[in-house]
Amino acid sequence: MTQNERLDFLIRYLQKERRDNQDIPAPDSLPEKRQLLRSLMNVRPPLPVSAEFLSVQDAYLSERLVERGVTRLQDLTPVQPGLYLWRGDITSLAADAIVNAANSGMLGCFVPCHGCIDNAIHTYAGLQLRLECFEQMKRQGHEEQTGGAKITKAYNLPCRYVLHTVGPVTGGTVTEEDRTLLASCYRSCLELAAKHGLRSVAFCCISTGEFHFPNELAAQVAIQTVTKWRRENPNKVEVIFNVFKELDYDIYGRLLRTAGKTET
């Protein structure tokens, strides 16, 4: 089966599943097909899916990963010992774990092709990730609390695991509780990574997107929390600060250089 045949198969399967998807016209261009598949995957509830679908989906996502390219930890240069700064697509990073800025439902973003990291991670991991998250939340019996962390497999992502954490939602003035909860996100992920024997974790800019935590302040909390944890737990986990925007790259670069001078 060619990549285009896989794409057509996956779209047809998801359209047949739900009546409200069946009237969507099939696009002709490759970008439009990819967008439609992503949309259909995004809105799909965590229901059982056939082994045939997963087999084709996994082959499709594997090929897409080859096309998109993979970045490995050894490709990066540390800013400080054990600390890295990388600007790129976290879904193409082959760390032991990447961190997902999740919402309290922990099932991923249901908005078609939304630009949040939660949407991207669930898209390129495949439907299995939402299904595993659903099982975890069903056992838990309530929404995820802010500042905690959960671990799942990564499925079709190049990393081994995904650490899911819910950051604080800010509105206007950032409170001391907001700072404490954001710091807890970073600590919880690091503790969970260490517990599972993981050697590298890539953090996104938790809470700075849809949750409106100011970028500069969020970076300060992130670097201070990670640096303190690594000082108390030496040689356990290397950390990549992953950013997507030039603004965040500049902020993290400046703060990490300043922190490095302070350490020395």
XYZ file of N, CA and C in Angstrom:
792
model
N 0.851 -1.195 0.000
C 0.000 0.000 0.000
C 0.888 1.247 0.000
N 0.651 2.150 -0.945
C 1.431 3.381 -1.001
C 0.972 4.341 0.097
N 1.765 5.383 0.313
C 1.404 6.364 1.322
C 0.088 7.055 0.984
N -0.137 7.334 -0.280
C -1.393 7.963 -0.687
C -2.574 7.011 -0.491
N -2.357 5.725 -0.746
C -3.419 4.733 -0.522
C -3.716 4.607 0.968
N -2.691 4.677 1.798
C -2.924 4.647 3.247
C -3.762 5.849 3.677
N -3.409 6.993 3.157
C -4.129 8.219 3.496
C -5.593 8.113 3.107
N -5.865 7.627 1.911
C -7.248 7.465 1.456
C -7.996 6.455 2.320
N -7.324 5.355 2.669
C -7.960 4.325 3.505
C -8.349 4.899 4.863
N -7.438 5.622 5.497
C -7.691 6.162 6.835
C -8.824 7.177 6.812
N -8.853 8.019 5.790
C -9.933 9.000 5.681
C -11.279 8.302 5.499
N -11.327 7.329 4.594
C -12.595 6.611 4.356
C -13.067 5.907 5.619
N -12.152 5.282 6.339
C -12.518 4.558 7.561
C -13.157 5.506 8.582
N -12.507 6.645 8.806
C -13.005 7.583 9.812
C -14.292 8.247 9.364
N -14.465 8.445 8.064
C -15.713 9.021 7.571
C -16.874 8.047 7.743
N -16.618 6.766 7.517
C -17.682 5.777 7.635
C -18.100 5.558 9.086
N -17.199 5.835 10.019
C -17.492 5.619 11.447
C -18.643 6.489 11.940
N -18.688 7.724 11.472
C -19.658 8.685 12.001
C -20.461 9.292 10.855
N -21.754 9.334 11.038
C -22.641 9.815 9.984
C -22.348 11.260 9.619
N -21.999 12.098 10.616
C -21.767 13.517 10.321
C -20.463 13.750 9.570
N -19.628 12.703 9.436
C -18.404 12.842 8.646
C -18.570 12.406 7.187
N -19.650 11.688 6.908
C -19.784 11.046 5.607
C -20.050 12.021 4.467
N -20.564 13.217 4.782
C -20.877 14.187 3.737
C -19.712 15.124 3.427
N -18.593 14.939 4.133
C -17.427 15.787 3.864
C -16.843 15.394 2.509
N -16.718 16.315 1.588
C -16.178 15.960 0.265
C -14.709 15.567 0.355
N -14.325 14.582 -0.421
C -12.936 14.119 -0.432
C -12.079 15.110 -1.210
N -11.048 15.682 -0.597
C -10.188 16.632 -1.310
C -9.253 15.909 -2.272
N -8.702 16.651 -3.205
C -7.803 16.085 -4.208
C -6.328 16.287 -3.862
N -5.993 17.430 -3.296
C -4.591 17.743 -3.058
C -4.073 17.039 -1.802
N -2.782 16.753 -1.775
C -2.163 16.086 -0.635
C -2.262 16.909 0.650
N -1.955 18.202 0.637
C -2.096 18.980 1.878
C -3.521 18.959 2.441
N -4.513 19.036 1.549
C -5.905 19.023 2.006
C -6.285 17.652 2.570
N -5.772 16.588 1.967
C -6.028 15.250 2.495
C -5.427 15.088 3.883
N -4.203 15.540 4.038
C -3.552 15.446 5.350
C -4.305 16.249 6.405
N -4.779 17.409 6.016
C -5.537 18.246 6.937
C -6.854 17.581 7.325
N -7.512 16.962 6.364
C -8.768 16.277 6.662
C -8.532 15.095 7.590
N -7.489 14.305 7.331
C -7.200 13.181 8.213
C -6.930 13.662 9.620
N -6.123 14.702 9.751
C -5.829 15.227 11.090
C -7.103 15.681 11.783
N -7.976 16.357 11.054
C -9.240 16.827 11.630
C -10.090 15.662 12.112
N -10.189 14.628 11.294
C -10.999 13.464 11.657
C -10.426 12.746 12.871
N -9.106 12.674 12.960
C -8.469 12.066 14.126
C -8.681 12.919 15.373
N -8.591 14.240 15.204
C -8.747 15.149 16.338
C -10.122 15.043 16.986
N -11.165 14.923 16.177
C -12.527 14.951 16.726
C -13.014 13.569 17.151
N -12.263 12.527 16.826
C -12.730 11.171 17.118
C -12.722 10.888 18.621
N -13.834 10.439 19.183
C -13.864 10.095 20.606
C -13.044 8.840 20.874
N -12.677 8.601 22.134
C -11.851 7.438 22.470
C -12.643 6.128 22.474
N -12.977 5.673 21.279
C -13.717 4.430 21.105
C -12.810 3.369 20.499
N -13.147 2.089 20.662
C -12.320 1.031 20.058
C -12.164 1.232 18.564
N -11.024 0.787 18.048
C -10.730 0.934 16.624
C -10.128 -0.373 16.138
N -10.306 -0.683 14.880
C -9.882 -1.977 14.359
C -8.368 -2.087 14.273
N -7.882 -3.318 14.349
C -6.450 -3.585 14.215
C -5.964 -3.189 12.819
N -6.816 -3.354 11.817
C -6.433 -2.985 10.457
C -6.185 -1.486 10.360
N -7.080 -0.697 10.962
C -6.885 0.752 10.936
C -5.569 1.116 11.598
N -5.297 0.566 12.774
C -4.079 0.923 13.499
C -2.834 0.517 12.724
N -2.894 -0.618 12.051
C -1.756 -1.062 11.255
C -1.462 -0.075 10.120
N -2.509 0.343 9.424
C -2.334 1.294 8.321
C -1.927 2.664 8.867
N -2.573 3.084 9.958
C -2.228 4.367 10.565
C -0.763 4.406 10.990
N -0.296 3.335 11.637
C 1.086 3.306 12.108
C 2.075 3.363 10.951
N 1.765 2.661 9.867
C 2.627 2.708 8.687
C 2.634 4.112 8.082
N 1.467 4.738 8.045
C 1.357 6.090 7.503
C 2.154 7.088 8.348
N 1.980 7.024 9.675
C 2.669 7.970 10.557
C 4.174 7.713 10.584
N 4.568 6.472 10.446
C 5.990 6.148 10.377
C 6.638 6.799 9.165
N 5.958 6.716 8.041
C 6.474 7.337 6.815
C 6.461 8.853 6.927
N 5.438 9.404 7.556
C 5.373 10.855 7.751
C 6.525 11.338 8.622
N 6.892 10.530 9.602
C 8.008 10.906 10.472
C 9.318 10.950 9.696
N 9.490 9.989 8.810
C 10.685 9.998 7.961
C 10.715 11.269 7.121
N 9.567 11.650 6.584
C 9.482 12.856 5.770
C 9.770 14.104 6.590
N 9.282 14.144 7.813
C 9.431 15.333 8.651
C 10.823 15.420 9.269
N 11.465 14.262 9.471
C 12.807 14.246 10.044
C 12.783 14.116 11.556
N 13.827 13.517 12.101
C 13.943 13.292 13.546
C 15.187 13.984 14.069
N 15.050 14.664 15.209
C 16.190 15.268 15.906
C 16.466 14.462 17.165
N 17.730 14.118 17.384
C 18.126 13.311 18.542
C 18.940 14.149 19.517
N 18.988 13.701 20.753
C 19.697 14.442 21.783
C 21.149 14.678 21.394
N 21.782 13.689 20.787
C 23.186 13.823 20.405
C 23.395 14.840 19.288
N 22.307 15.255 18.642
C 22.401 16.295 17.624
C 22.472 17.698 18.234
N 22.179 17.805 19.534
C 22.081 19.098 20.198
C 23.339 19.402 21.006
N 23.590 20.677 21.204
C 24.724 21.131 22.013
C 24.192 21.709 23.316
N 24.665 21.240 24.469
C 24.147 21.762 25.735
C 24.512 23.227 25.958
N 23.573 23.965 26.549
C 23.832 25.346 26.950
C 24.598 25.344 28.272
N 24.212 24.414 29.119
C 24.895 24.111 30.371
C 24.978 22.594 30.458
N 25.842 22.057 31.304
C 25.881 20.597 31.437
C 24.497 20.024 31.768
N 23.991 19.174 30.886
C 22.701 18.517 31.112
C 21.493 19.343 30.752
N 21.691 20.576 30.250
C 20.573 21.451 29.873
C 20.730 21.890 28.424
N 19.651 21.748 27.656
C 19.674 22.065 26.232
C 18.553 23.038 25.897
N 18.764 23.811 24.854
C 17.715 24.675 24.310
C 17.576 24.338 22.838
N 16.357 24.004 22.419
C 16.137 23.611 21.030
C 14.839 24.210 20.524
N 14.908 24.850 19.372
C 13.710 25.391 18.741
C 13.304 24.481 17.600
N 12.139 23.874 17.705
C 11.673 22.964 16.674
C 10.391 22.275 17.080
N 10.002 21.306 16.293
C 8.754 20.554 16.479
C 9.005 19.420 17.464
N 8.418 19.512 18.637
C 8.671 18.537 19.694
C 8.217 17.133 19.298
N 7.295 17.033 18.341
C 6.826 15.714 17.907
C 7.846 15.005 17.018
N 8.939 15.679 16.701
C 10.004 15.049 15.915
C 11.274 14.857 16.744
N 11.159 14.983 18.061
C 12.325 14.908 18.940
C 12.413 13.537 19.595
N 13.570 12.888 19.453
C 13.757 11.527 19.970
C 14.427 11.550 21.339
N 13.769 12.198 22.315
C 14.197 12.126 23.714
C 13.537 10.907 24.365
N 13.952 10.594 25.587
C 13.256 9.518 26.298
C 11.789 9.872 26.503
N 11.527 11.154 26.809
C 10.138 11.595 26.989
C 10.001 13.035 26.538
N 8.837 13.363 26.028
C 8.481 14.753 25.776
C 7.294 15.092 26.676
N 7.164 16.363 26.985
C 6.099 16.812 27.887
C 4.974 17.435 27.083
N 3.774 17.001 27.374
C 2.575 17.529 26.741
C 1.861 18.479 27.690
N 1.584 19.696 27.243
C 0.779 20.635 28.018
C -0.684 20.281 27.796
N -1.206 19.457 28.676
C -2.547 18.889 28.510
C -3.610 19.782 29.149
N -4.872 19.439 28.904
C -5.964 20.055 29.642
C -6.450 19.076 30.701
N -7.341 19.502 31.556
C -7.737 18.687 32.705
C -8.453 17.400 32.306
N -9.017 17.360 31.084
C -9.654 16.137 30.619
C -8.653 15.079 30.218
N -7.443 15.493 29.858
C -6.315 14.614 29.547
C -6.535 13.740 28.322
N -7.463 14.109 27.451
C -7.757 13.280 26.284
C -7.250 13.895 24.984
N -6.508 14.977 25.080
C -6.047 15.642 23.874
C -7.003 16.731 23.438
N -6.600 17.479 22.427
C -7.402 18.584 21.894
C -8.370 18.061 20.840
N -9.638 18.393 20.982
C -10.669 17.941 20.040
C -10.983 18.975 18.955
N -10.283 20.094 18.950
C -10.520 21.124 17.932
C -9.735 20.754 16.679
N -10.405 20.595 15.541
C -9.712 20.147 14.327
C -8.522 21.025 13.949
N -7.354 20.392 13.834
C -6.129 21.068 13.375
C -5.755 22.280 14.222
N -6.111 22.263 15.490
C -5.759 23.376 16.372
C -4.239 23.471 16.502
N -3.733 24.661 16.749
C -2.294 24.873 16.794
C -1.619 24.548 18.101
N -2.339 24.001 19.085
C -1.730 23.731 20.389
C -0.868 22.465 20.332
N 0.046 22.357 21.279
C 0.954 21.214 21.322
C 0.196 19.927 21.637
N -0.865 20.020 22.418
C -1.686 18.859 22.760
C -2.255 18.227 21.494
N -2.703 19.057 20.578
C -3.248 18.582 19.311
C -2.173 17.902 18.478
N -1.015 18.541 18.378
C 0.072 17.990 17.561
C 0.554 16.652 18.092
N 0.727 16.555 19.395
C 1.232 15.311 19.992
C 0.251 14.168 19.757
N -1.029 14.407 19.975
C -2.014 13.343 19.765
C -2.130 12.987 18.283
N -1.979 13.976 17.403
C -2.058 13.709 15.965
C -0.962 12.752 15.517
N 0.284 13.040 15.898
C 1.415 12.262 15.395
C 1.701 11.015 16.225
N 1.113 10.928 17.406
C 1.204 9.675 18.171
C 0.237 8.642 17.616
N -0.927 9.091 17.145
C -1.956 8.182 16.657
C -3.086 8.016 17.653
N -4.128 7.329 17.230
C -5.328 7.191 18.060
C -5.070 6.444 19.356
N -4.026 5.629 19.411
C -3.744 4.848 20.612
C -3.516 5.734 21.833
N -2.946 6.919 21.613
C -2.635 7.784 22.752
C -3.901 8.247 23.451
N -4.896 8.675 22.697
C -6.163 9.089 23.316
C -6.827 7.917 24.032
N -6.734 6.740 23.447
C -7.335 5.561 24.075
C -6.652 5.237 25.400
N -5.314 5.334 25.450
C -4.616 5.063 26.712
C -4.944 6.130 27.755
N -4.976 7.387 27.326
C -5.333 8.462 28.251
C -6.745 8.256 28.807
N -7.646 7.838 27.941
C -9.025 7.597 28.366
C -9.094 6.508 29.436
N -8.341 5.432 29.243
C -8.341 4.349 30.227
C -7.785 4.830 31.560
N -6.738 5.633 31.518
C -6.172 6.168 32.755
C -7.175 7.064 33.476
N -7.849 7.919 32.726
C -8.801 8.839 33.343
C -10.046 8.116 33.847
N -10.436 7.061 33.154
C -11.582 6.273 33.613
C -11.260 5.622 34.957
N -10.047 5.114 35.091
C -9.644 4.524 36.379
C -9.549 5.585 37.468
N -9.092 6.768 37.093
C -8.939 7.841 38.084
C -10.294 8.351 38.556
N -11.231 8.487 37.629
C -12.592 8.865 37.998
C -12.828 10.352 38.180
N -11.864 11.182 37.897
C -12.042 12.640 37.993
C -11.002 13.325 37.127
N -11.212 14.606 36.866
C -10.294 15.356 36.023
C -8.912 15.442 36.668
N -7.915 15.661 35.826
C -6.549 15.764 36.320
C -6.344 17.101 37.029
N -5.660 17.048 38.164
C -5.390 18.266 38.910
C -4.205 19.017 38.305
N -4.232 20.320 38.423
C -3.141 21.148 37.940
C -1.861 20.858 38.722
N -0.758 20.739 37.995
C 0.539 20.562 38.641
C 1.012 19.133 38.772
N 0.178 18.177 38.442
C 0.576 16.772 38.509
C 1.136 16.310 37.168
N 1.329 15.006 37.031
C 1.841 14.466 35.765
C 1.454 13.010 35.620
N 1.232 12.609 34.384
C 0.963 11.215 34.051
C 1.876 10.795 32.899
N 2.144 9.511 32.816
C 3.017 8.995 31.766
C 2.251 8.011 30.889
N 2.475 8.103 29.587
C 1.897 7.148 28.639
C 2.983 6.727 27.651
N 2.686 5.711 26.891
C 3.544 5.359 25.768
C 3.490 6.489 24.737
N 4.432 6.472 23.810
C 4.491 7.525 22.786
C 3.965 7.048 21.433
N 3.813 5.738 21.269
C 3.269 5.143 20.047
C 4.062 5.568 18.820
N 3.543 6.387 17.930
C 4.229 6.689 16.673
C 5.135 7.917 16.736
N 5.325 8.471 17.907
C 6.295 9.543 18.089
C 7.692 8.944 18.223
N 8.741 9.702 17.915
C 10.094 9.154 18.028
C 10.614 9.072 19.460
N 9.963 9.739 20.400
C 10.327 9.598 21.809
C 9.773 8.279 22.343
N 10.170 7.905 23.555
C 9.700 6.646 24.147
C 8.394 6.822 24.919
N 8.263 7.952 25.596
C 7.097 8.198 26.438
C 6.641 9.645 26.292
N 5.392 9.883 26.711
C 4.860 11.238 26.820
C 4.478 11.475 28.275
N 4.929 12.588 28.816
C 4.536 13.018 30.156
C 3.492 14.112 30.001
N 2.312 13.892 30.567
C 1.208 14.833 30.415
C 1.047 15.627 31.712
N 1.018 16.935 31.610
C 0.831 17.773 32.796
C -0.120 18.910 32.477
N -0.913 19.310 33.469
C -1.878 20.392 33.305
C -1.337 21.619 34.014
N -1.035 22.647 33.254
C -0.515 23.874 33.836
C -1.622 24.801 34.299
N -1.256 25.830 35.077
C -2.260 26.794 35.562
C -2.761 27.695 34.441
N -4.028 28.031 34.511
C -4.632 28.989 33.587
C -4.631 30.352 34.269
N -3.996 31.322 33.647
C -3.910 32.641 34.268
C -4.848 33.607 33.572
N -5.289 34.578 34.323
C -6.143 35.618 33.758
C -5.786 36.939 34.387
N -5.051 37.752 33.661
C -4.620 39.018 34.236
C -3.357 38.846 35.066
N -3.435 39.149 36.344
C -2.281 39.090 37.232
C -1.937 37.651 37.581
N -0.657 37.319 37.510
C -0.186 35.990 37.893
C -0.027 35.954 39.414
N -0.670 35.002 40.054
C -0.614 34.893 41.506
C 0.539 34.002 41.938
N 0.833 34.034 43.229
C 1.867 33.150 43.775
C 1.452 31.693 43.620
N 0.150 31.430 43.712
C -0.342 30.064 43.504
C -0.091 29.616 42.068
N -0.269 30.516 41.108
C 0.015 30.184 39.713
C 1.474 29.774 39.546
N 2.375 30.527 40.138
C 3.802 30.208 40.063
C 4.083 28.844 40.682
N 3.493 28.603 41.836
C 3.712 27.344 42.554
C 3.203 26.159 41.733
N 2.044 26.322 41.116
C 1.474 25.235 40.320
C 2.304 24.972 39.066
N 2.803 26.035 38.443
C 3.637 25.843 37.266
C 4.933 25.129 37.639
N 5.543 25.534 38.732
C 6.761 24.850 39.203
C 6.472 23.381 39.495
N 5.286 23.107 40.034
C 4.900 21.729 40.337
C 4.808 20.884 39.069
N 4.379 21.486 37.954
C 4.326 20.759 36.675
C 5.711 20.222 36.315
N 6.708 21.082 36.427
C 8.072 20.688 36.065
C 8.617 19.635 37.031
N 8.406 19.848 38.316
C 8.897 18.867 39.307
C 8.206 17.526 39.139
N 6.899 17.549 38.937
C 6.142 16.296 38.813
C 6.624 15.490 37.617
N 6.888 16.179 36.508
C 7.377 15.487 35.311
C 8.768 14.901 35.550
N 9.634 15.646 36.195
C 10.989 15.160 36.457
C 10.974 13.981 37.422
N 10.150 14.065 38.447
C 10.044 12.949 39.395
C 9.518 11.694 38.709
N 8.536 11.870 37.844
C 7.965 10.734 37.127
C 8.987 10.144 36.161
N 9.744 11.013 35.501
C 10.788 10.539 34.596
C 11.848 9.745 35.346
N 12.290 10.268 36.485
C 13.302 9.573 37.285
C 12.772 8.242 37.803
N 11.521 8.226 38.206
C 10.903 6.995 38.712
C 10.919 5.894 37.659
N 10.761 6.274 36.397
C 10.718 5.299 35.304
C 12.077 5.110 34.632
N 13.100 5.665 35.222
C 14.450 5.451 34.710
C 14.755 6.171 33.416
N 14.057 7.261 33.121
C 14.285 7.995 31.889
C 15.486 8.932 32.056
N 16.239 9.085 30.987
C 17.475 9.859 31.057
C 17.366 11.236 30.411
N 16.327 11.485 29.623
C 16.182 12.789 28.974
C 14.709 13.144 28.828
N 14.396 14.413 29.104
C 13.023 14.914 29.024
C 13.036 16.247 28.290
N 12.122 16.399 27.334
C 11.969 17.658 26.612
C 10.707 18.362 27.102
N 10.881 19.559 27.632
C 9.757 20.353 28.122
C 9.322 21.366 27.072
N 8.026 21.438 26.835
C 7.469 22.540 26.075
C 7.301 23.733 27.016
N 6.826 24.845 26.492
C 6.611 26.048 27.315
C 5.227 25.947 27.968
N 5.163 25.235 29.061
C 3.886 24.914 29.716
C 3.129 26.193 30.093
N 1.852 26.215 29.765
C 0.885 27.259 30.150
C 1.027 28.584 29.400
N 2.007 28.711 28.507
C 2.202 30.011 27.861
C 1.311 30.226 26.642
N 0.674 29.180 26.150
C -0.177 29.312 24.974
C -1.595 29.688 25.348
N -2.486 28.704 25.235
C -3.903 28.937 25.516
C -4.162 29.303 26.968
N -3.211 28.994 27.865
C -3.410 29.254 29.295
C -2.845 30.606 29.731
N -2.181 31.330 28.819
C -1.859 32.755 28.958
C -0.884 33.094 30.085
N -0.030 32.157 30.476
C 1.014 32.498 31.442
C 2.060 33.340 30.705
N 2.481 34.485 31.250
C 3.457 35.333 30.551
C 4.747 34.579 30.234
N 5.241 34.726 29.016
C 6.365 33.926 28.541
C 7.620 34.082 29.385
N 7.982 35.311 29.683
C 9.211 35.565 30.455
C 9.122 34.945 31.838
N 8.026 35.174 32.512
C 7.859 34.651 33.863
C 7.800 33.125 33.858
N 7.137 32.559 32.868
C 7.058 31.095 32.770
C 8.441 30.490 32.569
N 9.258 31.126 31.747
C 10.617 30.635 31.519
C 11.447 30.727 32.794
N 11.285 31.803 33.541
C 12.000 31.938 34.808
C 11.642 30.797 35.760
N 10.353 30.531 35.881
C 9.898 29.442 36.758
C 10.446 28.106 36.278
N 10.394 27.881 34.964
C 10.863 26.614 34.392
C 12.338 26.390 34.683
N 13.160 27.373 34.389
C 14.607 27.221 34.546
C 14.990 27.097 36.017
N 14.385 27.914 36.860
C 14.696 27.845 38.283
C 14.311 26.484 38.869
N 13.135 25.992 38.491
C 12.650 24.718 39.033
C 13.492 23.551 38.542
N 13.774 23.531 37.250
C 14.570 22.436 36.678
C 15.987 22.453 37.232
N 16.591 23.638 37.308
C 17.965 23.750 37.812
C 18.054 23.279 39.259
N 17.104 23.688 40.075
C 17.093 23.271 41.486
C 16.903 21.768 41.602
N 15.980 21.208 40.820
C 15.729 19.764 40.900
C 16.962 18.979 40.470
N 17.620 19.406 39.408
C 18.804 18.689 38.931
C 19.970 18.815 39.915
N 20.045 19.945 40.608
C 21.085 20.105 41.630
C 20.858 19.129 42.783
N 19.584 18.902 43.101
C 19.241 17.978 44.190
C 19.243 16.523 43.734
N 19.200 16.313 42.411
C 19.175 14.948 41.843
C 20.211 14.863 40.728
N 21.484 14.958 41.054
C 22.517 15.047 40.011
C 22.588 13.784 39.155
N 22.888 14.017 37.877
C 23.136 12.928 36.913
C 21.928 12.026 36.663
N 20.735 12.519 36.948
C 19.557 11.675 36.736
C 18.891 11.914 35.389
N 18.527 13.159 35.106
C 17.747 13.446 33.907
C 18.320 14.676 33.202
N 18.631 14.524 31.913
C 18.989 15.677 31.102
C 17.701 16.332 30.590
N 17.729 17.646 30.457
C 16.517 18.394 30.118
C 16.733 19.224 28.870
N 15.787 19.108 27.936
C 15.748 19.959 26.755
C 14.589 20.932 26.922
N 14.877 22.216 26.878
C 13.817 23.216 26.824
C 13.472 23.406 25.351
N 12.294 22.935 24.993
C 11.854 23.006 23.601
C 10.964 24.224 23.413
N 11.300 25.043 22.432
C 10.498 26.225 22.133
C 10.127 26.195 20.650
N 9.076 26.900 20.324
C 8.630 26.973 18.934
C 8.732 28.400 18.400
N 8.488 29.371 19.278
C 8.501 30.772 18.856
C 9.894 31.379 19.063
N 10.239 32.318 18.184
C 11.505 33.031 18.322
C 11.564 33.790 19.652
N 10.418 34.333 20.087
C 10.341 35.044 21.356
C 10.825 34.161 22.500
N 10.305 32.938 22.570
C 10.688 32.041 23.654
C 12.147 31.604 23.529
N 12.621 31.419 22.296
C 14.024 31.046 22.098
C 14.945 32.131 22.649
N 14.624 33.383 22.394
C 15.433 34.487 22.899
C 15.376 34.567 24.425
N 14.190 34.394 24.981
C 14.027 34.467 26.437
C 14.822 33.359 27.122
N 14.637 32.130 26.676
C 15.329 30.997 27.306
C 16.843 31.110 27.116
N 17.277 31.538 25.939
C 18.704 31.676 25.704
C 19.337 32.659 26.675
N 18.687 33.797 26.840
C 19.216 34.817 27.750
C 19.214 34.335 29.191
N 18.118 33.738 29.629
C 18.020 33.291 31.020
C 18.977 32.137 31.319
N 19.145 31.229 30.373
C 20.069 30.105 30.581
C 21.514 30.589 30.625
N 21.861 31.561 29.785
C 23.227 32.092 29.836
C 23.480 32.802 31.161
N 22.483 33.552 31.625
C 22.620 34.240 32.909
C 22.734 33.258 34.062
N 21.889 32.215 34.010
C 21.939 31.185 35.060
C 23.270 30.455 35.056
N 23.829 30.226 33.858
C 25.113 29.553 33.752
C 26.232 30.360 34.371
N 26.213 31.674 34.177
C 27.219 32.538 34.780
C 27.084 32.551 36.297
N 25.841 32.516 36.778
C 25.593 32.510 38.214
C 26.118 31.226 38.854
N 25.909 30.088 38.134
C 26.360 28.795 38.652
C 27.869 28.750 38.781
N 28.572 29.348 37.788
C 30.029 29.317 37.803
C 30.606 30.396 38.707
